[in-house]
Coordinates of C-alpha atoms in Angstrom, one line a residue:
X879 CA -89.3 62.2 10.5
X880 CA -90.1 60.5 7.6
X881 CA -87.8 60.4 4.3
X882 CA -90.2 63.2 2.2
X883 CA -89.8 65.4 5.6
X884 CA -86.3 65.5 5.6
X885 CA -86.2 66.1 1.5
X886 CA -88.4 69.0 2.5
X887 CA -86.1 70.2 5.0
X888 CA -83.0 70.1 3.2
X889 CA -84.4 71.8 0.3
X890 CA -85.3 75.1 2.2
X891 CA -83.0 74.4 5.4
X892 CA -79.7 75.9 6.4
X893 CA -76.7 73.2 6.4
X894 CA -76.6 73.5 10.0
X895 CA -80.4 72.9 10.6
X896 CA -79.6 69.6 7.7
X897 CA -77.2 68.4 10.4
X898 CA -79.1 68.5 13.5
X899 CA -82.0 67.1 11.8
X900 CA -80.1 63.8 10.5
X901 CA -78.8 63.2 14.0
X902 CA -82.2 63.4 15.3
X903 CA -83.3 61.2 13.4
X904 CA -84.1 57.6 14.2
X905 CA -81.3 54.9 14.4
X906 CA -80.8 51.8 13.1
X907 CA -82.2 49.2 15.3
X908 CA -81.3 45.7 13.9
X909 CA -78.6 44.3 15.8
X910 CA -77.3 42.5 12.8
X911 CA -76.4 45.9 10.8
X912 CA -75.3 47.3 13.6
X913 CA -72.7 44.4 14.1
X914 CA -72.0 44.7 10.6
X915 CA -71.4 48.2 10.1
X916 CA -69.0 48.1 13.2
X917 CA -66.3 45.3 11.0
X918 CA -64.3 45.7 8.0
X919 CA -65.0 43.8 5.0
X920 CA -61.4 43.5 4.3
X921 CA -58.5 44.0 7.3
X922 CA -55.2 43.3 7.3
X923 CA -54.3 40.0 8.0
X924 CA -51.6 39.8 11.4
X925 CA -49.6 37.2 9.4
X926 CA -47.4 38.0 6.2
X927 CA -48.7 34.4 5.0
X928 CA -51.9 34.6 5.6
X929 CA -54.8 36.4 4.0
X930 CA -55.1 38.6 0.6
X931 CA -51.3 39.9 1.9
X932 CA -48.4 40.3 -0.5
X933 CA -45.8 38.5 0.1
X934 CA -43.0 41.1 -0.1
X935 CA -40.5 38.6 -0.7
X936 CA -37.4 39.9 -2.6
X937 CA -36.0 37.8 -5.9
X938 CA -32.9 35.9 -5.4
X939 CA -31.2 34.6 -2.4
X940 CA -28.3 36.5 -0.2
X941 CA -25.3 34.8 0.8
X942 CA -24.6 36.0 4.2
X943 CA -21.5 33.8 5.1
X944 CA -17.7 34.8 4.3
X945 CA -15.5 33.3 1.6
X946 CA -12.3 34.5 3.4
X947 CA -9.2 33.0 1.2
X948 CA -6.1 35.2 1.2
X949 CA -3.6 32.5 0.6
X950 CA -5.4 31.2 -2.1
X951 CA -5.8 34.5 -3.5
X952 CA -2.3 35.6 -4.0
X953 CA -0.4 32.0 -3.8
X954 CA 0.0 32.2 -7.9
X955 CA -1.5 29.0 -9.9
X956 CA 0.6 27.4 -12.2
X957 CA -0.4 24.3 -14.6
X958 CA 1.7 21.2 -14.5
X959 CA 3.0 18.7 -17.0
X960 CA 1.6 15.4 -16.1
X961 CA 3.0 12.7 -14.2
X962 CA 1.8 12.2 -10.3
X963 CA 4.6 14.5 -8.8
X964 CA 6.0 18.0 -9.0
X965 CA 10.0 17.7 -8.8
X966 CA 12.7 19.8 -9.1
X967 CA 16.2 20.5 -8.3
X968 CA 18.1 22.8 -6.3
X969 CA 21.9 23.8 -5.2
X970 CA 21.8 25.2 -1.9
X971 CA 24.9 26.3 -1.0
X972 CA 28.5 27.0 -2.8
X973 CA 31.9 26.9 -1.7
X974 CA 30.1 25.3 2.0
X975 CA 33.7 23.8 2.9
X976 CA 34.7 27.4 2.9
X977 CA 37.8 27.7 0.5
X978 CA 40.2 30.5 1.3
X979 CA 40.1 32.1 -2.2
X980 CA 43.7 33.7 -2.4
X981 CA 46.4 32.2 -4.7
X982 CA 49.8 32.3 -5.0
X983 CA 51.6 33.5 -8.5
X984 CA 51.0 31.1 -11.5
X985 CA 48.9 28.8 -9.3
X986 CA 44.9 27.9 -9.4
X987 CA 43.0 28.2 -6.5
X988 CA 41.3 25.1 -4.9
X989 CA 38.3 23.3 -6.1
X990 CA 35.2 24.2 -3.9
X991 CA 32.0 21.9 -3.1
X992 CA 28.8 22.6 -3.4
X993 CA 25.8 21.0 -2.1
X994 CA 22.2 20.2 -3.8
X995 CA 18.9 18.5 -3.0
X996 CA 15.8 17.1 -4.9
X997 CA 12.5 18.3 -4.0
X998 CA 9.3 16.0 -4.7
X999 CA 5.6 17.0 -4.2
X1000 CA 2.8 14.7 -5.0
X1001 CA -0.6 15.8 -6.8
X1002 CA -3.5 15.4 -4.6
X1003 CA -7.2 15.6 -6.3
X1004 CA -9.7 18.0 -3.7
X1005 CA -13.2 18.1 -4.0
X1006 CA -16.6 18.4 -2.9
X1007 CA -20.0 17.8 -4.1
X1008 CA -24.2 18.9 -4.0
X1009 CA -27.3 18.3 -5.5
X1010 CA -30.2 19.9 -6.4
X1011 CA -33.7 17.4 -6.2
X1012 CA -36.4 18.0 -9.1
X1013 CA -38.8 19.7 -6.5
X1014 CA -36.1 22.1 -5.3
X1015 CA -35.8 23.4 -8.7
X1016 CA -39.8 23.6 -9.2
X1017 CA -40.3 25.1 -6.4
X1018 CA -37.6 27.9 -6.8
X1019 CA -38.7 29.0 -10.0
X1020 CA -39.3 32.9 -10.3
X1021 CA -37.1 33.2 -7.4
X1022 CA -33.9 31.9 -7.7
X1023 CA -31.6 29.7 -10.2
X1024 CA -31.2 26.9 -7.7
X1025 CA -29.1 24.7 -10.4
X1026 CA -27.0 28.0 -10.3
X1027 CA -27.0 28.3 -6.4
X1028 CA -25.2 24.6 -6.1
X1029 CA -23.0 25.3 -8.9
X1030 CA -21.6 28.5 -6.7
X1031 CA -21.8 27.5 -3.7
X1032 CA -19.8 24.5 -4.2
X1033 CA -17.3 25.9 -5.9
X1034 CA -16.7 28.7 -3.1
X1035 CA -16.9 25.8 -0.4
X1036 CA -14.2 24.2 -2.4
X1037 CA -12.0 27.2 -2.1
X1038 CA -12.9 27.8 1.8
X1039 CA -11.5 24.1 2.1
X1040 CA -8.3 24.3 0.1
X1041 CA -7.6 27.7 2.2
X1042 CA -7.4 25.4 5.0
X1043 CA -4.7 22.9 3.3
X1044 CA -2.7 26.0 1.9
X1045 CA -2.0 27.4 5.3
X1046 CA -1.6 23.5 7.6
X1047 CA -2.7 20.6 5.2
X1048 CA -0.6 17.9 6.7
X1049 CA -0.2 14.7 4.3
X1050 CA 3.1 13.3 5.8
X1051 CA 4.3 14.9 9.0
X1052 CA 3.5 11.8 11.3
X1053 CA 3.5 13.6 14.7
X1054 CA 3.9 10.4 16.8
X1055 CA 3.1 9.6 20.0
X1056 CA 2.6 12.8 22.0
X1057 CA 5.0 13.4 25.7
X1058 CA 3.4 12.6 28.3
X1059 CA 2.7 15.8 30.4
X1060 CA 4.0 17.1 33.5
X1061 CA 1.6 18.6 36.6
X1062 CA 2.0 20.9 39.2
X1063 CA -0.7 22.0 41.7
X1064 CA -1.9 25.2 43.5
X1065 CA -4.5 25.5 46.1
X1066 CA -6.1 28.7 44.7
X1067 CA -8.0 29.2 41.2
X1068 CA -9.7 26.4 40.8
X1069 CA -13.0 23.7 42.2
X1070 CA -10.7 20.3 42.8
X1071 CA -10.4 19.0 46.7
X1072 CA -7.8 16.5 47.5
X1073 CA -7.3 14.3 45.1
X1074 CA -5.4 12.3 43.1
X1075 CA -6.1 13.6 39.2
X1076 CA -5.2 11.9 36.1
X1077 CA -4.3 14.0 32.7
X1078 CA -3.1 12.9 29.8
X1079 CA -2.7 15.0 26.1
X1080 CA -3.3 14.8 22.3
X1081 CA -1.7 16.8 19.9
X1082 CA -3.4 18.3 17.1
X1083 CA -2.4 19.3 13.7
X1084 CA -4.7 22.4 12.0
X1085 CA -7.1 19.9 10.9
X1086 CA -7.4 18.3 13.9
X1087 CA -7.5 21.5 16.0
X1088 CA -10.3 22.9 13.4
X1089 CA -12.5 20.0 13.7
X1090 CA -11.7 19.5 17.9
X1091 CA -14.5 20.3 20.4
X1092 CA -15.2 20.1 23.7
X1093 CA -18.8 18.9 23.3
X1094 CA -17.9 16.7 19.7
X1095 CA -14.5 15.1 21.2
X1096 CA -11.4 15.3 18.5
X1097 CA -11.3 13.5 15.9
X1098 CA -9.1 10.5 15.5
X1099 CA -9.5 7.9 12.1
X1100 CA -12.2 9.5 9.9
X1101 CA -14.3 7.0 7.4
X1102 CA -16.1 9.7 5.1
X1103 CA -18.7 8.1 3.0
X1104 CA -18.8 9.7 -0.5
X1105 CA -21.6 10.7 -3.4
X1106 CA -20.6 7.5 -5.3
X1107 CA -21.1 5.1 -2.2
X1108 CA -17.5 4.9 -1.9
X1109 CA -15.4 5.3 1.2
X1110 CA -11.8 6.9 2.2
X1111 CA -9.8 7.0 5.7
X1112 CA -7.6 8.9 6.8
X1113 CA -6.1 10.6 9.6
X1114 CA -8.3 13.6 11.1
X1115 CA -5.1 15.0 12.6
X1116 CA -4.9 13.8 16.1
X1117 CA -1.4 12.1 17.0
X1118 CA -1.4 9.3 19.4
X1119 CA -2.5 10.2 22.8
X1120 CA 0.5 10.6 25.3
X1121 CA 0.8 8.2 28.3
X1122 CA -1.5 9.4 31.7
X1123 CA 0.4 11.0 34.2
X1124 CA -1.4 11.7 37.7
X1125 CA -0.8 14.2 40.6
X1126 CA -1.6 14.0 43.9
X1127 CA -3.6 17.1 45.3
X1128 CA -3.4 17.4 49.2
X1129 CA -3.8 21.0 50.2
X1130 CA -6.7 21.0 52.5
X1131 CA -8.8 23.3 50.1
X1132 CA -11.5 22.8 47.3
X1133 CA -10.2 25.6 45.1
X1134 CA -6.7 24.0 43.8
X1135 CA -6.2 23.6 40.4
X1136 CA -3.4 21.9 38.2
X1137 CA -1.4 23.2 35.5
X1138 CA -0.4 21.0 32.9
X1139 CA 2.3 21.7 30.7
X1140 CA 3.8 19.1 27.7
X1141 CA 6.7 19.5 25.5
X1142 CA 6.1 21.2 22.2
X1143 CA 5.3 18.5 19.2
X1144 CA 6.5 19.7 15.3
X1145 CA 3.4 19.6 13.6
X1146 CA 1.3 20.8 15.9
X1147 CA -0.9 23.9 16.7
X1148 CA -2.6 22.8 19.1
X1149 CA -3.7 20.3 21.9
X1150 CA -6.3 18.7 23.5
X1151 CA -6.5 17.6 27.2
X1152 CA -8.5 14.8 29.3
X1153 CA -8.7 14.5 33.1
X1154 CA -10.0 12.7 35.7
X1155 CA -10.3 10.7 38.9
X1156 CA -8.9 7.5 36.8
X1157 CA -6.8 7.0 34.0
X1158 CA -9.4 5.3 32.1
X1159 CA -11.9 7.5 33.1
X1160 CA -10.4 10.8 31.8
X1161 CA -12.8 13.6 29.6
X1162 CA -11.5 15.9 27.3
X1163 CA -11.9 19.1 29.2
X1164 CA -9.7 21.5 27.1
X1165 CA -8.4 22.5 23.6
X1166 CA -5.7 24.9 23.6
X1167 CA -3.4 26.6 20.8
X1168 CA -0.3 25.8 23.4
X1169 CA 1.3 23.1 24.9
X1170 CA 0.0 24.2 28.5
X1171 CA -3.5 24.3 30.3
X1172 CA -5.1 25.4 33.3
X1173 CA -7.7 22.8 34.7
X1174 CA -9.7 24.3 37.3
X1175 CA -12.0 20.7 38.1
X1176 CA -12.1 17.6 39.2
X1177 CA -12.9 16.4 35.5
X1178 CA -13.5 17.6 31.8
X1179 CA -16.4 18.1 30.8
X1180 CA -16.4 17.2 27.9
X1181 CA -18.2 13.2 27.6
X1182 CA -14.9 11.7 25.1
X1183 CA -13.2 9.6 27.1
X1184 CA -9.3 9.0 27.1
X1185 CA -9.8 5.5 27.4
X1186 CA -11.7 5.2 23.7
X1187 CA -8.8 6.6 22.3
X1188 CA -6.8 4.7 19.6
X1189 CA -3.6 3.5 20.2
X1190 CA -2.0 5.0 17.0
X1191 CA -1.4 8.2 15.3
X1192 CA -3.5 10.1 13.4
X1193 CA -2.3 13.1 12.4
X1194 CA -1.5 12.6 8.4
X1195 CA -4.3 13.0 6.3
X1196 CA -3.2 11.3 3.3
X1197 CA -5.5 12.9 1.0
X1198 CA -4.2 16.4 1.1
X1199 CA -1.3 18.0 0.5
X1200 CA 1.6 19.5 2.8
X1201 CA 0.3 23.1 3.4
X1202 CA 2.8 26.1 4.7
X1203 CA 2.5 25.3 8.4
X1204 CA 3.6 22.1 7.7
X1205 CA 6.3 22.4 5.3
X1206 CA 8.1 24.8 7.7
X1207 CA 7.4 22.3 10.8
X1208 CA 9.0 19.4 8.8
X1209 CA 12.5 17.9 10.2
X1210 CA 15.2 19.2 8.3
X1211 CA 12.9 22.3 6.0
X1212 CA 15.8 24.6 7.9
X1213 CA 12.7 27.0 8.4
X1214 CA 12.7 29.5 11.3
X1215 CA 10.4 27.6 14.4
X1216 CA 10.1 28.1 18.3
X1217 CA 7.5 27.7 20.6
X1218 CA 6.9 29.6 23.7
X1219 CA 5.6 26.7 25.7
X1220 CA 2.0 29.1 26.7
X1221 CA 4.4 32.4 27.2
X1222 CA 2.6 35.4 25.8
X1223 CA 4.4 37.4 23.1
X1224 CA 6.7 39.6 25.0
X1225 CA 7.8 43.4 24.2
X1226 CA 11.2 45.1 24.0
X1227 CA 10.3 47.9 25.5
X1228 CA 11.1 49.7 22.5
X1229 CA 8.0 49.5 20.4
X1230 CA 9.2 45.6 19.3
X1231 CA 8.4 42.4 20.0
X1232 CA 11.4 40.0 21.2
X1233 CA 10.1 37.0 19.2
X1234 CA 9.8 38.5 16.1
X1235 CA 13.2 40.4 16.4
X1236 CA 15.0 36.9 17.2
X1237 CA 12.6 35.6 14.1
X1238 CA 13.9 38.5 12.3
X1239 CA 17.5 38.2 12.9
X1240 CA 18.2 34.5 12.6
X1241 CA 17.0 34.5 9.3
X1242 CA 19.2 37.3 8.1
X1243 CA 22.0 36.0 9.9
X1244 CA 22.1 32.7 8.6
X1245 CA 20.0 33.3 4.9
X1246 CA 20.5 36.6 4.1
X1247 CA 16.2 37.1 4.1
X1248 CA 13.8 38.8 5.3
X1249 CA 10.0 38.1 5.6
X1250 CA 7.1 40.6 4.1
X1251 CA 4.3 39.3 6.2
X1252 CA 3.2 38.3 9.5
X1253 CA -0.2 35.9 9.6
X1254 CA -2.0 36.0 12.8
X1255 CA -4.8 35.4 14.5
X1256 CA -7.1 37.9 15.6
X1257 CA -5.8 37.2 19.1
X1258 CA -2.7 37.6 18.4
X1259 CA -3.5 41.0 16.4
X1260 CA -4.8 42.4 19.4
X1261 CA -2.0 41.5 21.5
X1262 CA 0.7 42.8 19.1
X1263 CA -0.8 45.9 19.2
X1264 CA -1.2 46.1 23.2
X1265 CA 2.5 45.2 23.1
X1266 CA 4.0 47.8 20.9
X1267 CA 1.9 50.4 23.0
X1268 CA 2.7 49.7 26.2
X1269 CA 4.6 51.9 27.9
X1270 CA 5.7 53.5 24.8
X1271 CA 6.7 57.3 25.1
X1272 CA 10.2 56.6 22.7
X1273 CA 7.8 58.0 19.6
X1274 CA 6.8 54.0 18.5
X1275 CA 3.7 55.5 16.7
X1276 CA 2.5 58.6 15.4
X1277 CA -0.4 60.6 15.7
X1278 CA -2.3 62.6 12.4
X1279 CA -4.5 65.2 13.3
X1280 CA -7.2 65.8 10.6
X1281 CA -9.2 69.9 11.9
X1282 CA -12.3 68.4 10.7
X1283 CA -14.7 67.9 13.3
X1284 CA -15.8 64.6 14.9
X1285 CA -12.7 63.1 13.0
X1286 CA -11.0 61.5 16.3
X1287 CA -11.6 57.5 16.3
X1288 CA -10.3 55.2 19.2
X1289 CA -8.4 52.5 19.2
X1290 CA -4.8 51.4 17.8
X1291 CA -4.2 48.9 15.2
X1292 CA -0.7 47.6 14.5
X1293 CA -0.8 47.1 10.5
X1294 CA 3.1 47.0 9.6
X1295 CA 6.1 45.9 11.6
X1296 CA 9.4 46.8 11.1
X1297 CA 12.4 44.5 10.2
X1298 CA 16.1 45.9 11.5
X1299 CA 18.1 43.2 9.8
X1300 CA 18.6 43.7 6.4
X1301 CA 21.3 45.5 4.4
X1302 CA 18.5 47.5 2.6
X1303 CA 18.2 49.5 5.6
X1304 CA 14.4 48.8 7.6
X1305 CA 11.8 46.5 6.1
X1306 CA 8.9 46.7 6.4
X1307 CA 6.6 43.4 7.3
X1308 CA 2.7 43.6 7.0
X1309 CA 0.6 42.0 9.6
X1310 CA -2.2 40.0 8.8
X1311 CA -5.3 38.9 10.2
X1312 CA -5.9 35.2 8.3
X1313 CA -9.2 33.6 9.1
X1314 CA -8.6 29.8 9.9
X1315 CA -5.4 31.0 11.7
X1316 CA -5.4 29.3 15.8
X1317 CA -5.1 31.6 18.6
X1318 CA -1.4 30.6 19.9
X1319 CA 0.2 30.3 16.2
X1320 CA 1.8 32.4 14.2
X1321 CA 2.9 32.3 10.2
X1322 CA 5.8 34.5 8.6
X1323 CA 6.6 34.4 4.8
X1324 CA 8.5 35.9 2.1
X1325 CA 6.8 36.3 -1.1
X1326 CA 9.9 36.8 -3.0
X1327 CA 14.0 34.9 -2.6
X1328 CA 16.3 37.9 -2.2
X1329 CA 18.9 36.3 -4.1
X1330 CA 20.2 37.2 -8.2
X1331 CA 19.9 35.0 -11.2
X1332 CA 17.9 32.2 -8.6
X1333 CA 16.0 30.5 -11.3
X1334 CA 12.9 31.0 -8.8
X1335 CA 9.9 32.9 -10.5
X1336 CA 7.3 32.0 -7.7
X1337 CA 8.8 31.7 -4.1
X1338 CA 5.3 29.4 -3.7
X1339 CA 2.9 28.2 -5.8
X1340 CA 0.2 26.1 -6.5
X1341 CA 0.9 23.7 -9.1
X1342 CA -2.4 22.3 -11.2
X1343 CA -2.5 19.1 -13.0
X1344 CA -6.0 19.9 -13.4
X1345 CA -7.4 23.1 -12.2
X1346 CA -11.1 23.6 -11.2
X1347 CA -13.3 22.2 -13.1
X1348 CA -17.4 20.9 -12.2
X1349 CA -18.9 18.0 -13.1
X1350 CA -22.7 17.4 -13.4
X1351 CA -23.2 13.9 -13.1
X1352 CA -25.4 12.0 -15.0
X1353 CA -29.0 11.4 -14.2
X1354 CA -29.5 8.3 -11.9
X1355 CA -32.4 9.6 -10.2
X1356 CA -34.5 12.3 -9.5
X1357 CA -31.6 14.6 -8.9
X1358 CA -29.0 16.6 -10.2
X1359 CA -25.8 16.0 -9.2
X1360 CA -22.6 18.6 -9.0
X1361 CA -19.1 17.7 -8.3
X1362 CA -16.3 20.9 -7.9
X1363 CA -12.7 19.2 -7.8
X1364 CA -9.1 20.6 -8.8
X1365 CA -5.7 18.5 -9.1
X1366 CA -2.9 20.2 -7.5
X1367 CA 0.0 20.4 -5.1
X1368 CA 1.6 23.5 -2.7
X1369 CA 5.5 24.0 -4.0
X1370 CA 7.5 26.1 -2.2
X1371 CA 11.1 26.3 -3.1
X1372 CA 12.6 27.4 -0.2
X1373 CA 11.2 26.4 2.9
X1374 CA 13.7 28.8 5.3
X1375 CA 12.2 31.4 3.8
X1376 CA 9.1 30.1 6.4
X1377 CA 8.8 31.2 9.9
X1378 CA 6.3 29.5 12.6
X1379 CA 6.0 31.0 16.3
X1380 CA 3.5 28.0 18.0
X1381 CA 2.7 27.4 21.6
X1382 CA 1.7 31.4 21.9
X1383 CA 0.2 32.0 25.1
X1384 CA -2.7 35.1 26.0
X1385 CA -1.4 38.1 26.5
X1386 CA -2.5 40.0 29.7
X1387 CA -2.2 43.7 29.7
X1388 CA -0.9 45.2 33.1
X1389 CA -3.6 47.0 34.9

């Protein structure tokens, strides 16, 4: 039907009879139209970089990583006055040869004694640096402020770091040479035949434990290379490895294990552990938060070897300050310390736990004091919890119904725990989760001295010669150059006011 047929048609035809004449009409028989017709000029492309696609890309970068610093947060910030130490003064006790105080008629009463101390705490200079190259800031531009980016993130990386000296820097507590362990064997729970097995130990200060790995090995002398070409050692917090002690294993099985226990180190929250077939052939295997482990084979498995070990102690990192840990750790601080030598945290059976009450009560019976808060891991936040619950039916917790529906939740946190020692009638202590805290370590601390007229604004503090500040360093090439840095030291004026509970083991639940 030809084109003026169809014109015809439609001008005197029906709609219907318009339709069923166009589909009787002739096709289209070039196979290049066809092929054409059956293809989009334009189709979405399957990649988001490829094709005439937006690129739905929104402005600015996010920053998904945590800057968790609680201590650094609250710890006040004071400036300083120059000079390369913090010192001060202190009388620490009055009448300490206990003088009777009565007197007879017309008489004086004895002369008492009183005893003081001088405190010292030297300035150390923390700091990190970035850089931004030329292209990086071309090539951000109409997204995002890279010059900015470095200027933040170093500064917050500055902060993660110093939350990490606040709570364990350790600049002079030199742990020594760690004991050499002691081994006994079992012919169940573990993959060892009979043998003779080698272990030896390493204890580790925060640092130390932070930067420890199975895989990486711990680390011993750190050389750090710096912006400037420069270079500083120092100890990365490992004392000197303990002597090797061996066991013989001869129970006929292979499923004995060993477990290897070492007397607690001051300074320490943690400890590493090598093993072997030979002294000299001994791998780290295990890093623990207590002086006790559990080797199940015949060797670690990790590939550091006991025998490239130095023979000296690294545990001060002479860069940093003394952080909390530390300070309470020190010989003669008189803070509160124990270690539990792998025991779990154990409960009273009365909605307490036994450590803390001990905790509690030494320091009121021989300071007068009380801690506000308890710093723990999030191990150990689980386990209090388990504790104070178990078996509880003396009304230990309390339930608050809310009508609303869907309002019930599960699960029990312990937030607060109470202190029974204190004339003010019951304390209460806050628990807290701190984020660079070990599993097997705990922190308590008083925020305030309970004493009148002390002289004592800030129980602790961080005292600035220089606070924060940022450098950008002066063109040398193609790059722009950020340094963050503060000047500072950790005072705190009264170290028994610290408690540490180290060598905490797991806690295991009763079925």
């Amino acid at each position: 039907m030809g084109g003026a047929a169809v014109a015809g048609l439609i001008a005197g035809a029906t709609l219907e009879q318009v339709n069923k004449a166009l589909l009787d009409a002739p096709k289209i028989a070039d196979p290049r139209m066809s092929e054409t017709m059956q293809k989009s000029t334009f189709a979405q492309s399957g990649s988001a970089t490829s094709g005439l696609t937006y690129y739905d890309l929104e402005a600015g970068a996010k920053f998904l990583y945590p800057v968790l610093t609680p201590l650094r947060n609250e710890i006040p910030r004071v400036s300083g006055k120059g000079g390369i130490q913090a010192n001060w003064r202190a009388v620490t006790g009055i009448n300490t040869s206990g003088i009777r105080i009565g007197v007879s008629g017309g008489n004086r009463g004895a002369v008492m004694a009183i005893s003081t101390a001088d405190y010292t705490a030297a300035y150390k200079g923390i700091g990190i640096e970035d850089n931004v190259d030329f292209e990086a800031q071309y090539a951000g531009e109409g997204f995002a402020d890279v010059r900015a980016i470095a200027a933040q993130v170093g500064l917050e990386a500055l902060m993660l770091g110093e939350e990490i000296l606040l709570l364990g820097g350790n600049g002079s507590l030199a742990m020594g040479t760690t004991p050499t362990a002691s081994l006994s064997g079992s012919t169940t729970g573990g993959t060892i035949s009979d043998s003779t097995v080698h272990v030896s130990v390493v204890a580790l200060t925060l640092e130390g434990f932070i930067n420890s790995s199975i895989t990486g090995g711990i680390p011993t002398s750190v050389t750090r290379t710096n912006a400037d070409g420069s270079t500083d050692t120092f100890g990365g917090g490992s004392a000197q490895k303990s002597a090797s002690a061996s066991i013989v294993l001869a129970g006929g099985t292979a499923t004995q294990k060993i477990t290897a226990t070492v007397a607690p180190v001051r300074g320490a929250v943690g400890y590493a552990w090598f093993w072997g077939a030979t002294a000299a052939g001994a791998t780290l295997g295990a890093v623990t938060g207590a002086p006790k482990a559990v080797l199940t084979t015949p060797t670690g498995a990790g590939t550091q070897a006991y025998s490239t070990l130095p023979v000296a102690d690294h545990s001060v990192n002479s860069l940093v300050f003394d952080g909390l840990l530390t300070q309470a750790m020190k010989s003669g601080s008189n803070a509160y310390w124990a270690d539990l030598g792998g025991n779990s945290l154990t409960t009273d059976g009365a909605g307490g736990i036994v450590e803390f009450d001990t905790a509690l009560k030494n320091r009121w019976d021989n300071y007068r004091l009380s801690f506000d808060t308890i710093w723990v891991s999030s191990t150990e936040a689980l386990s209090i919890s388990q504790l104070i619950m178990q078996g509880n039916t003396n009304g230990a917790y309390r339930i608050v119904f809310n009508p609303e529906q869907g309002m019930m939740a599960g699960g029990i946190m312990v937030a607060t725990y109470l202190n029974r020692f204190s004339m003010a009638g019951a304390q209460t202590l806050k628990v807290r989760i701190h984020p660079n805290m070990p599993a097997g370590t705990i922190l308590m601390t008083a925020s305030r001295l309970p004493y009148p007229l002390s002289n004592v604004n800030n129980i602790m503090q961080v005292r600035t010669r220089q606070d924060y500040y940022q450098i950008e360093w002066p063109l040398v090439t193609r790059k722009y150059e950020y340094g963050v840095y503060a000047d500072e030291v950790l005072q705190h004026y009264f170290p028994p006011a610290l408690g540490v509970l180290t060598g905490v083991g797991a806690y295991t639940p009763p079925a």
